[in-house]
PDB file of C-alpha atoms in Angstrom:
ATOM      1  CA  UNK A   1      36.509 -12.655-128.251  1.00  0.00           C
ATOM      2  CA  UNK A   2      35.062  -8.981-128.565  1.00  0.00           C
ATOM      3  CA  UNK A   3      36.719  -7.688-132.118  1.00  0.00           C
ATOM      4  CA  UNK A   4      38.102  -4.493-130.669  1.00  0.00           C
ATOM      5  CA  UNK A   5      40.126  -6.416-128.187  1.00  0.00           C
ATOM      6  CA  UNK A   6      41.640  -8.576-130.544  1.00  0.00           C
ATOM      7  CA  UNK A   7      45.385  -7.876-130.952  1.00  0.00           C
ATOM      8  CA  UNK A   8      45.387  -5.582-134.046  1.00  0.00           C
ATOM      9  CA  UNK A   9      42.774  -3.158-132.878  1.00  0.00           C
ATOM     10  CA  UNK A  10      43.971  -2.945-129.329  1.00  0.00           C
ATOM     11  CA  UNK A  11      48.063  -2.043-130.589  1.00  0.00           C
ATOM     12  CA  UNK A  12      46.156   0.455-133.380  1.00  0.00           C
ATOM     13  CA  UNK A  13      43.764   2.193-130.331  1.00  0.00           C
ATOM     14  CA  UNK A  14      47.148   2.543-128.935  1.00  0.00           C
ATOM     15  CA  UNK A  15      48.936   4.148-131.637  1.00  0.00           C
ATOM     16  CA  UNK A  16      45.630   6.252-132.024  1.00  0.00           C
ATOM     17  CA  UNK A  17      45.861   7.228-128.364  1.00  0.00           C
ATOM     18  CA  UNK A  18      49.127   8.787-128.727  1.00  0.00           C
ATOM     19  CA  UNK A  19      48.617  10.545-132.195  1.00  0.00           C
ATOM     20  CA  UNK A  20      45.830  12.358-130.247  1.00  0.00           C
ATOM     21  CA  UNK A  21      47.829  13.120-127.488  1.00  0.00           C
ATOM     22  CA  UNK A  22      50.780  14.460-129.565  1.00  0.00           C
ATOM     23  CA  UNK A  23      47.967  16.739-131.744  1.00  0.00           C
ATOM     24  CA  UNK A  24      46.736  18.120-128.686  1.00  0.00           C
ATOM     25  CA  UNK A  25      50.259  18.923-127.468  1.00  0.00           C
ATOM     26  CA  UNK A  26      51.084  20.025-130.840  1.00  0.00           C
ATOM     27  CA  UNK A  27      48.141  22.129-131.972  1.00  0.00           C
ATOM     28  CA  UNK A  28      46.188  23.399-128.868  1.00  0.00           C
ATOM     29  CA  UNK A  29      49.116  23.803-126.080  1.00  0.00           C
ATOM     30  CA  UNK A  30      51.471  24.977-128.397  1.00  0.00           C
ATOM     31  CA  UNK A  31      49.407  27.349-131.698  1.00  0.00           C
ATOM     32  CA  UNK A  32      46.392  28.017-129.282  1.00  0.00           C
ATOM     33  CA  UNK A  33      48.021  28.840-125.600  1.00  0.00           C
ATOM     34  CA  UNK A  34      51.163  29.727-127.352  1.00  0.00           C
ATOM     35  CA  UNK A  35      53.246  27.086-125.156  1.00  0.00           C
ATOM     36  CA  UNK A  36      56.703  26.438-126.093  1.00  0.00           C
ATOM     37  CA  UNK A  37      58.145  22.861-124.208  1.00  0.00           C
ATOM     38  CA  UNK A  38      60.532  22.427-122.372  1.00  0.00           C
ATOM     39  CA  UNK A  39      63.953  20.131-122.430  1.00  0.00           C
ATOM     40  CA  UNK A  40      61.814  17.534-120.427  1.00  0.00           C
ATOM     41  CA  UNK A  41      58.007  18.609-122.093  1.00  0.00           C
ATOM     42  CA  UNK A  42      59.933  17.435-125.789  1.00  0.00           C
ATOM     43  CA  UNK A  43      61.682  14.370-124.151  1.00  0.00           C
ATOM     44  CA  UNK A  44      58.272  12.620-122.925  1.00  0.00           C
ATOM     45  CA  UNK A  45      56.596  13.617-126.238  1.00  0.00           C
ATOM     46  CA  UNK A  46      59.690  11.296-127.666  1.00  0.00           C
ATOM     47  CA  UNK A  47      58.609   8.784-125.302  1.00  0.00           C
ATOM     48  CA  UNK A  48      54.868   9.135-126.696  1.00  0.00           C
ATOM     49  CA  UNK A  49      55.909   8.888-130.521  1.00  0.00           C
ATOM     50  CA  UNK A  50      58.374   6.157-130.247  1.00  0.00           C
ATOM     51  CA  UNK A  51      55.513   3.878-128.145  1.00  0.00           C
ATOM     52  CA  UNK A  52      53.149   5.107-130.954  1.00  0.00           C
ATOM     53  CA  UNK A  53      55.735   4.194-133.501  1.00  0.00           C
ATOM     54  CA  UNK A  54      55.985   0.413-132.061  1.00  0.00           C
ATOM     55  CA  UNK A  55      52.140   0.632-131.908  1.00  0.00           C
ATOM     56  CA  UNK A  56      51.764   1.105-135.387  1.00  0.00           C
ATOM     57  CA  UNK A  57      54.250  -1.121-136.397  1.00  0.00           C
ATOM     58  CA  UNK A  58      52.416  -3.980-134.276  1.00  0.00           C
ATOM     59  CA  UNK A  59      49.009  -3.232-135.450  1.00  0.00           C
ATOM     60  CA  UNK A  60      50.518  -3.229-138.992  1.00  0.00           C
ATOM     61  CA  UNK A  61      52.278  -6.880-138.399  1.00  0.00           C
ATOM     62  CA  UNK A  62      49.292  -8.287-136.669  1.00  0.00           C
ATOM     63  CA  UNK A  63      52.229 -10.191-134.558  1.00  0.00           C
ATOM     64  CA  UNK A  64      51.133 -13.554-132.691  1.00  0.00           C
ATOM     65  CA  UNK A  65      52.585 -15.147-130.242  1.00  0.00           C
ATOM     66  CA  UNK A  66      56.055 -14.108-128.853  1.00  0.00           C
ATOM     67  CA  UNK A  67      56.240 -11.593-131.146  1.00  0.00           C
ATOM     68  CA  UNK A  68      53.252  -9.956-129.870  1.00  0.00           C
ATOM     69  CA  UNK A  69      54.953  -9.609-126.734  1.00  0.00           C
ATOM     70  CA  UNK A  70      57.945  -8.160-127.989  1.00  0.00           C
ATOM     71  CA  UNK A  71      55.645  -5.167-129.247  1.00  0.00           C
ATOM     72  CA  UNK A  72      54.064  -5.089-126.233  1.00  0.00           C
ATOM     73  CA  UNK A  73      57.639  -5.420-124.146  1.00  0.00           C
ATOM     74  CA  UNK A  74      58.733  -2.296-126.301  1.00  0.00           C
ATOM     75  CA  UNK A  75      55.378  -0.021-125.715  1.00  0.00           C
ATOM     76  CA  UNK A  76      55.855  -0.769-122.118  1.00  0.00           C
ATOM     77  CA  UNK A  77      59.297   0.040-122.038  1.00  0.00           C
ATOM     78  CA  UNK A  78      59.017   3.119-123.799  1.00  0.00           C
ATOM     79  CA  UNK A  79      55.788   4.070-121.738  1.00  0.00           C
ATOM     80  CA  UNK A  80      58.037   3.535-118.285  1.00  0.00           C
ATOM     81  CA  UNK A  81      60.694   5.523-119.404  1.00  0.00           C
ATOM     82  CA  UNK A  82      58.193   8.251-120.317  1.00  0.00           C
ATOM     83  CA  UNK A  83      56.693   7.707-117.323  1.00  0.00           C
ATOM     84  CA  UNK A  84      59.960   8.223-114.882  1.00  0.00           C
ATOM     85  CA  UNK A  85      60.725  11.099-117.034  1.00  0.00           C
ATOM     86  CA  UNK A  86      57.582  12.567-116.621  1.00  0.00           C
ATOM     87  CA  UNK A  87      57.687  12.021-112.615  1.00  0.00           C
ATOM     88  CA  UNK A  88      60.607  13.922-113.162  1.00  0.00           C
ATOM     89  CA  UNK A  89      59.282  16.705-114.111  1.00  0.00           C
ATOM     90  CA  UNK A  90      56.726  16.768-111.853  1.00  0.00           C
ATOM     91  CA  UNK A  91      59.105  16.695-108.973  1.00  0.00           C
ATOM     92  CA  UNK A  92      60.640  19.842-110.409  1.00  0.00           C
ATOM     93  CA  UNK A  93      57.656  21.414-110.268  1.00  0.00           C
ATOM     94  CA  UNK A  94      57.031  20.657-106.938  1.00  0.00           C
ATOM     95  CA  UNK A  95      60.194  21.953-105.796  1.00  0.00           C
ATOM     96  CA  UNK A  96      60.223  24.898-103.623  1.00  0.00           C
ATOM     97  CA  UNK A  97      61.159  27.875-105.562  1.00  0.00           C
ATOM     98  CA  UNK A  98      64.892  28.792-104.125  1.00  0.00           C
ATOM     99  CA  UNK A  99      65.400  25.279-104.574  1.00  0.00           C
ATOM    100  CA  UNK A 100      64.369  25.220-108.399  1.00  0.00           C
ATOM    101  CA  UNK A 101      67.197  24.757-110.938  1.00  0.00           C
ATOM    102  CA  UNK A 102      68.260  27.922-112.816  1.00  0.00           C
ATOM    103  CA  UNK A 103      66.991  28.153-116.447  1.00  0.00           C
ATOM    104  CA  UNK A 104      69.552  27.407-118.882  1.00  0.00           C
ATOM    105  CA  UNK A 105      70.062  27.534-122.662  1.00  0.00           C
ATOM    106  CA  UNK A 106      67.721  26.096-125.484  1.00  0.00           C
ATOM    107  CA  UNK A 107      67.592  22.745-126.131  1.00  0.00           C
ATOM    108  CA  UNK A 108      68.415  23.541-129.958  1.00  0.00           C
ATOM    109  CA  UNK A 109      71.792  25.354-128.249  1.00  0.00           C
ATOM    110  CA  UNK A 110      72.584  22.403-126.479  1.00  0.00           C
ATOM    111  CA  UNK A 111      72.523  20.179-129.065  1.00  0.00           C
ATOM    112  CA  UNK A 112      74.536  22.313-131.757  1.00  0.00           C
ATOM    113  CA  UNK A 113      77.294  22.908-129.094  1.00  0.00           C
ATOM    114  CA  UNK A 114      77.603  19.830-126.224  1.00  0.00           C
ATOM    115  CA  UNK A 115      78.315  16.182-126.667  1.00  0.00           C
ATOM    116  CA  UNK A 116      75.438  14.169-126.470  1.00  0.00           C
ATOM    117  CA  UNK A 117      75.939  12.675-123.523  1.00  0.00           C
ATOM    118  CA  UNK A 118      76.225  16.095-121.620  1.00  0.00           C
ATOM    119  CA  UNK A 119      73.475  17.591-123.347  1.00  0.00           C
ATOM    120  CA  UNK A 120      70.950  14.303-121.984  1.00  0.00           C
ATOM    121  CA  UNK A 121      72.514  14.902-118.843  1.00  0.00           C
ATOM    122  CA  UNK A 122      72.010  18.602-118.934  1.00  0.00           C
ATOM    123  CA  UNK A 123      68.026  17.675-120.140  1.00  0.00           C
ATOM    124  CA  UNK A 124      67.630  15.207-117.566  1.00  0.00           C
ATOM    125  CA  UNK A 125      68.536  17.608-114.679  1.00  0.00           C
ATOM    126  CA  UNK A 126      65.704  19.948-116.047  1.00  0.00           C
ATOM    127  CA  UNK A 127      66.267  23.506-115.617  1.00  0.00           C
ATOM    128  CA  UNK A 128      63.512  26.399-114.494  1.00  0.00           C
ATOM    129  CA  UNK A 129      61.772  26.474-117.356  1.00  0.00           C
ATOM    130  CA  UNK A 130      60.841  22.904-116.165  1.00  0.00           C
ATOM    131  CA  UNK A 131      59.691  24.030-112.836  1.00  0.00           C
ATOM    132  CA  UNK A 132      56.911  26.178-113.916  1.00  0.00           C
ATOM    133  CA  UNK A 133      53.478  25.123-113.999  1.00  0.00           C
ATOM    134  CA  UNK A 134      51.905  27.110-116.893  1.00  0.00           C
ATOM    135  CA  UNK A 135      48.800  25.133-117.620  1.00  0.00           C
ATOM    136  CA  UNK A 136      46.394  23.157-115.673  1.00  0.00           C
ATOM    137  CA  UNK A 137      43.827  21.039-116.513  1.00  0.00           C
ATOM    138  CA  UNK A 138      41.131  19.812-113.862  1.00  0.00           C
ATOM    139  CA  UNK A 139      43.783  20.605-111.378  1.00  0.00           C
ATOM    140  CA  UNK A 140      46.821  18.523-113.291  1.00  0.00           C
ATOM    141  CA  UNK A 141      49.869  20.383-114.807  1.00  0.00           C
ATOM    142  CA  UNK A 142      50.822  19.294-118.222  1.00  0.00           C
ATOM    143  CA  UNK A 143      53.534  16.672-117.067  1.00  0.00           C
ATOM    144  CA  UNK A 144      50.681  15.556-114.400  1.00  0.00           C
ATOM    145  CA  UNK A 145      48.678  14.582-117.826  1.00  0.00           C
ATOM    146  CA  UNK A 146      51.599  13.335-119.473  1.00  0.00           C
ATOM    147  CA  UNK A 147      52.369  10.697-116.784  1.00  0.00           C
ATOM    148  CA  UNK A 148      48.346   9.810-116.415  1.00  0.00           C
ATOM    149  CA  UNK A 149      48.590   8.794-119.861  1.00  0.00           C
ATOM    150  CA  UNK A 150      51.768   6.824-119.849  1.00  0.00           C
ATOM    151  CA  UNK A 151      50.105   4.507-117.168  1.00  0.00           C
ATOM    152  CA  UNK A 152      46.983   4.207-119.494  1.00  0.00           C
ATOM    153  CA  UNK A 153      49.606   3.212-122.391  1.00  0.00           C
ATOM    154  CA  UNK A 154      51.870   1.243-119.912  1.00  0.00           C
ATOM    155  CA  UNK A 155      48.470  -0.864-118.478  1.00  0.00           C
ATOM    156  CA  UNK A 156      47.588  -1.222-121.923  1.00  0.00           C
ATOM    157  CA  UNK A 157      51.442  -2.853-122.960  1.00  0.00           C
ATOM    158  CA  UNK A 158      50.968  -4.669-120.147  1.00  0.00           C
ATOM    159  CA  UNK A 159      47.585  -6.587-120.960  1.00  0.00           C
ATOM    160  CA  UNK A 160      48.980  -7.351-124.889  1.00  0.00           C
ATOM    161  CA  UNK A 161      51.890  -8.683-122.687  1.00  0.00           C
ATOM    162  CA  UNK A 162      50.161 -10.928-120.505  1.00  0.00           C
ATOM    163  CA  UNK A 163      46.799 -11.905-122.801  1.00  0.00           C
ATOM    164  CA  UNK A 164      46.778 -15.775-123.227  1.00  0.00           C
ATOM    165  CA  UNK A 165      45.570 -15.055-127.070  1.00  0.00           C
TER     166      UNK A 165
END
């Protein structure tokens, strides 16, 4: 078998993928075009660190066997829920204006002063911060890029799910 698609390197070009990803998001959308995210923009960066963070830990274990399906059963999950967050987000933005949700406090508010489980449920509605499109890149907003690369990390979960070695 090819080295790089032996288990290790594929679960570490994984883990790479999304340290990339979260630099970019870090230092060019946020220090260069001066971007602050949104409720939903910091919730599917979660999503991208914790599938890095059971990357890493996979590529790190070298797992065989069933155990290399429970790293890749975790990636995937945490690349779907990205992912339906992420289509979330893009449906906000694709509301109509009048229908757009009103902006509402900072995330850093929320969390100081709800319950958890209100403020997810608050961050989950989105609010119209959410609904702008800001930034585009060859014609796809920022969650539009965001859920792109959740199906590249979900079809690569998928294929150290299914490999037969």
């Amino acid at each position: 078998m090819n080295a790089l698609l032996q288990i290790r390197p594929v679960f570490f070009g994984l883990f790479l993928l999304t340290v990339v990803s979260m630099a970019f998001a870090l230092f060019y959308l946020e220090r260069v075009l001066g971007l602050p995210p949104c409720p939903l923009c910091i919730t599917q960066r979660l999503f991208v660190v914790l599938v890095g963070v059971f990357a890493l830990l996979a590529a790190l274990q070298n797992p065989q066997g069933w155990g290399r399906r429970a790293y890749a059963t975790l990636c995937l999950v945490g690349a779907a829920l990205g992912g339906a967050v992420a289509m979330r987000h893009i449906w906000l933005q694709n509301l109509p204006e009048e229908l757009a949700p009103a902006c509402g406090p900072s995330l850093e508010y929320m969390l100081e002063t709800l319950p958890f489980s209100e403020t997810f449920s608050v961050v989950m509605m989105g609010d119209g911060n959410c609904a702008e499109t800001v930034w585009t890149f060859m014609g796809l907003s920022i969650p539009e890029q965001t859920l792109a690369l959740f199906v590249v990390l979900a079809g690569v979960s998928v294929f150290q799910l299914l490999r037969k070695a």
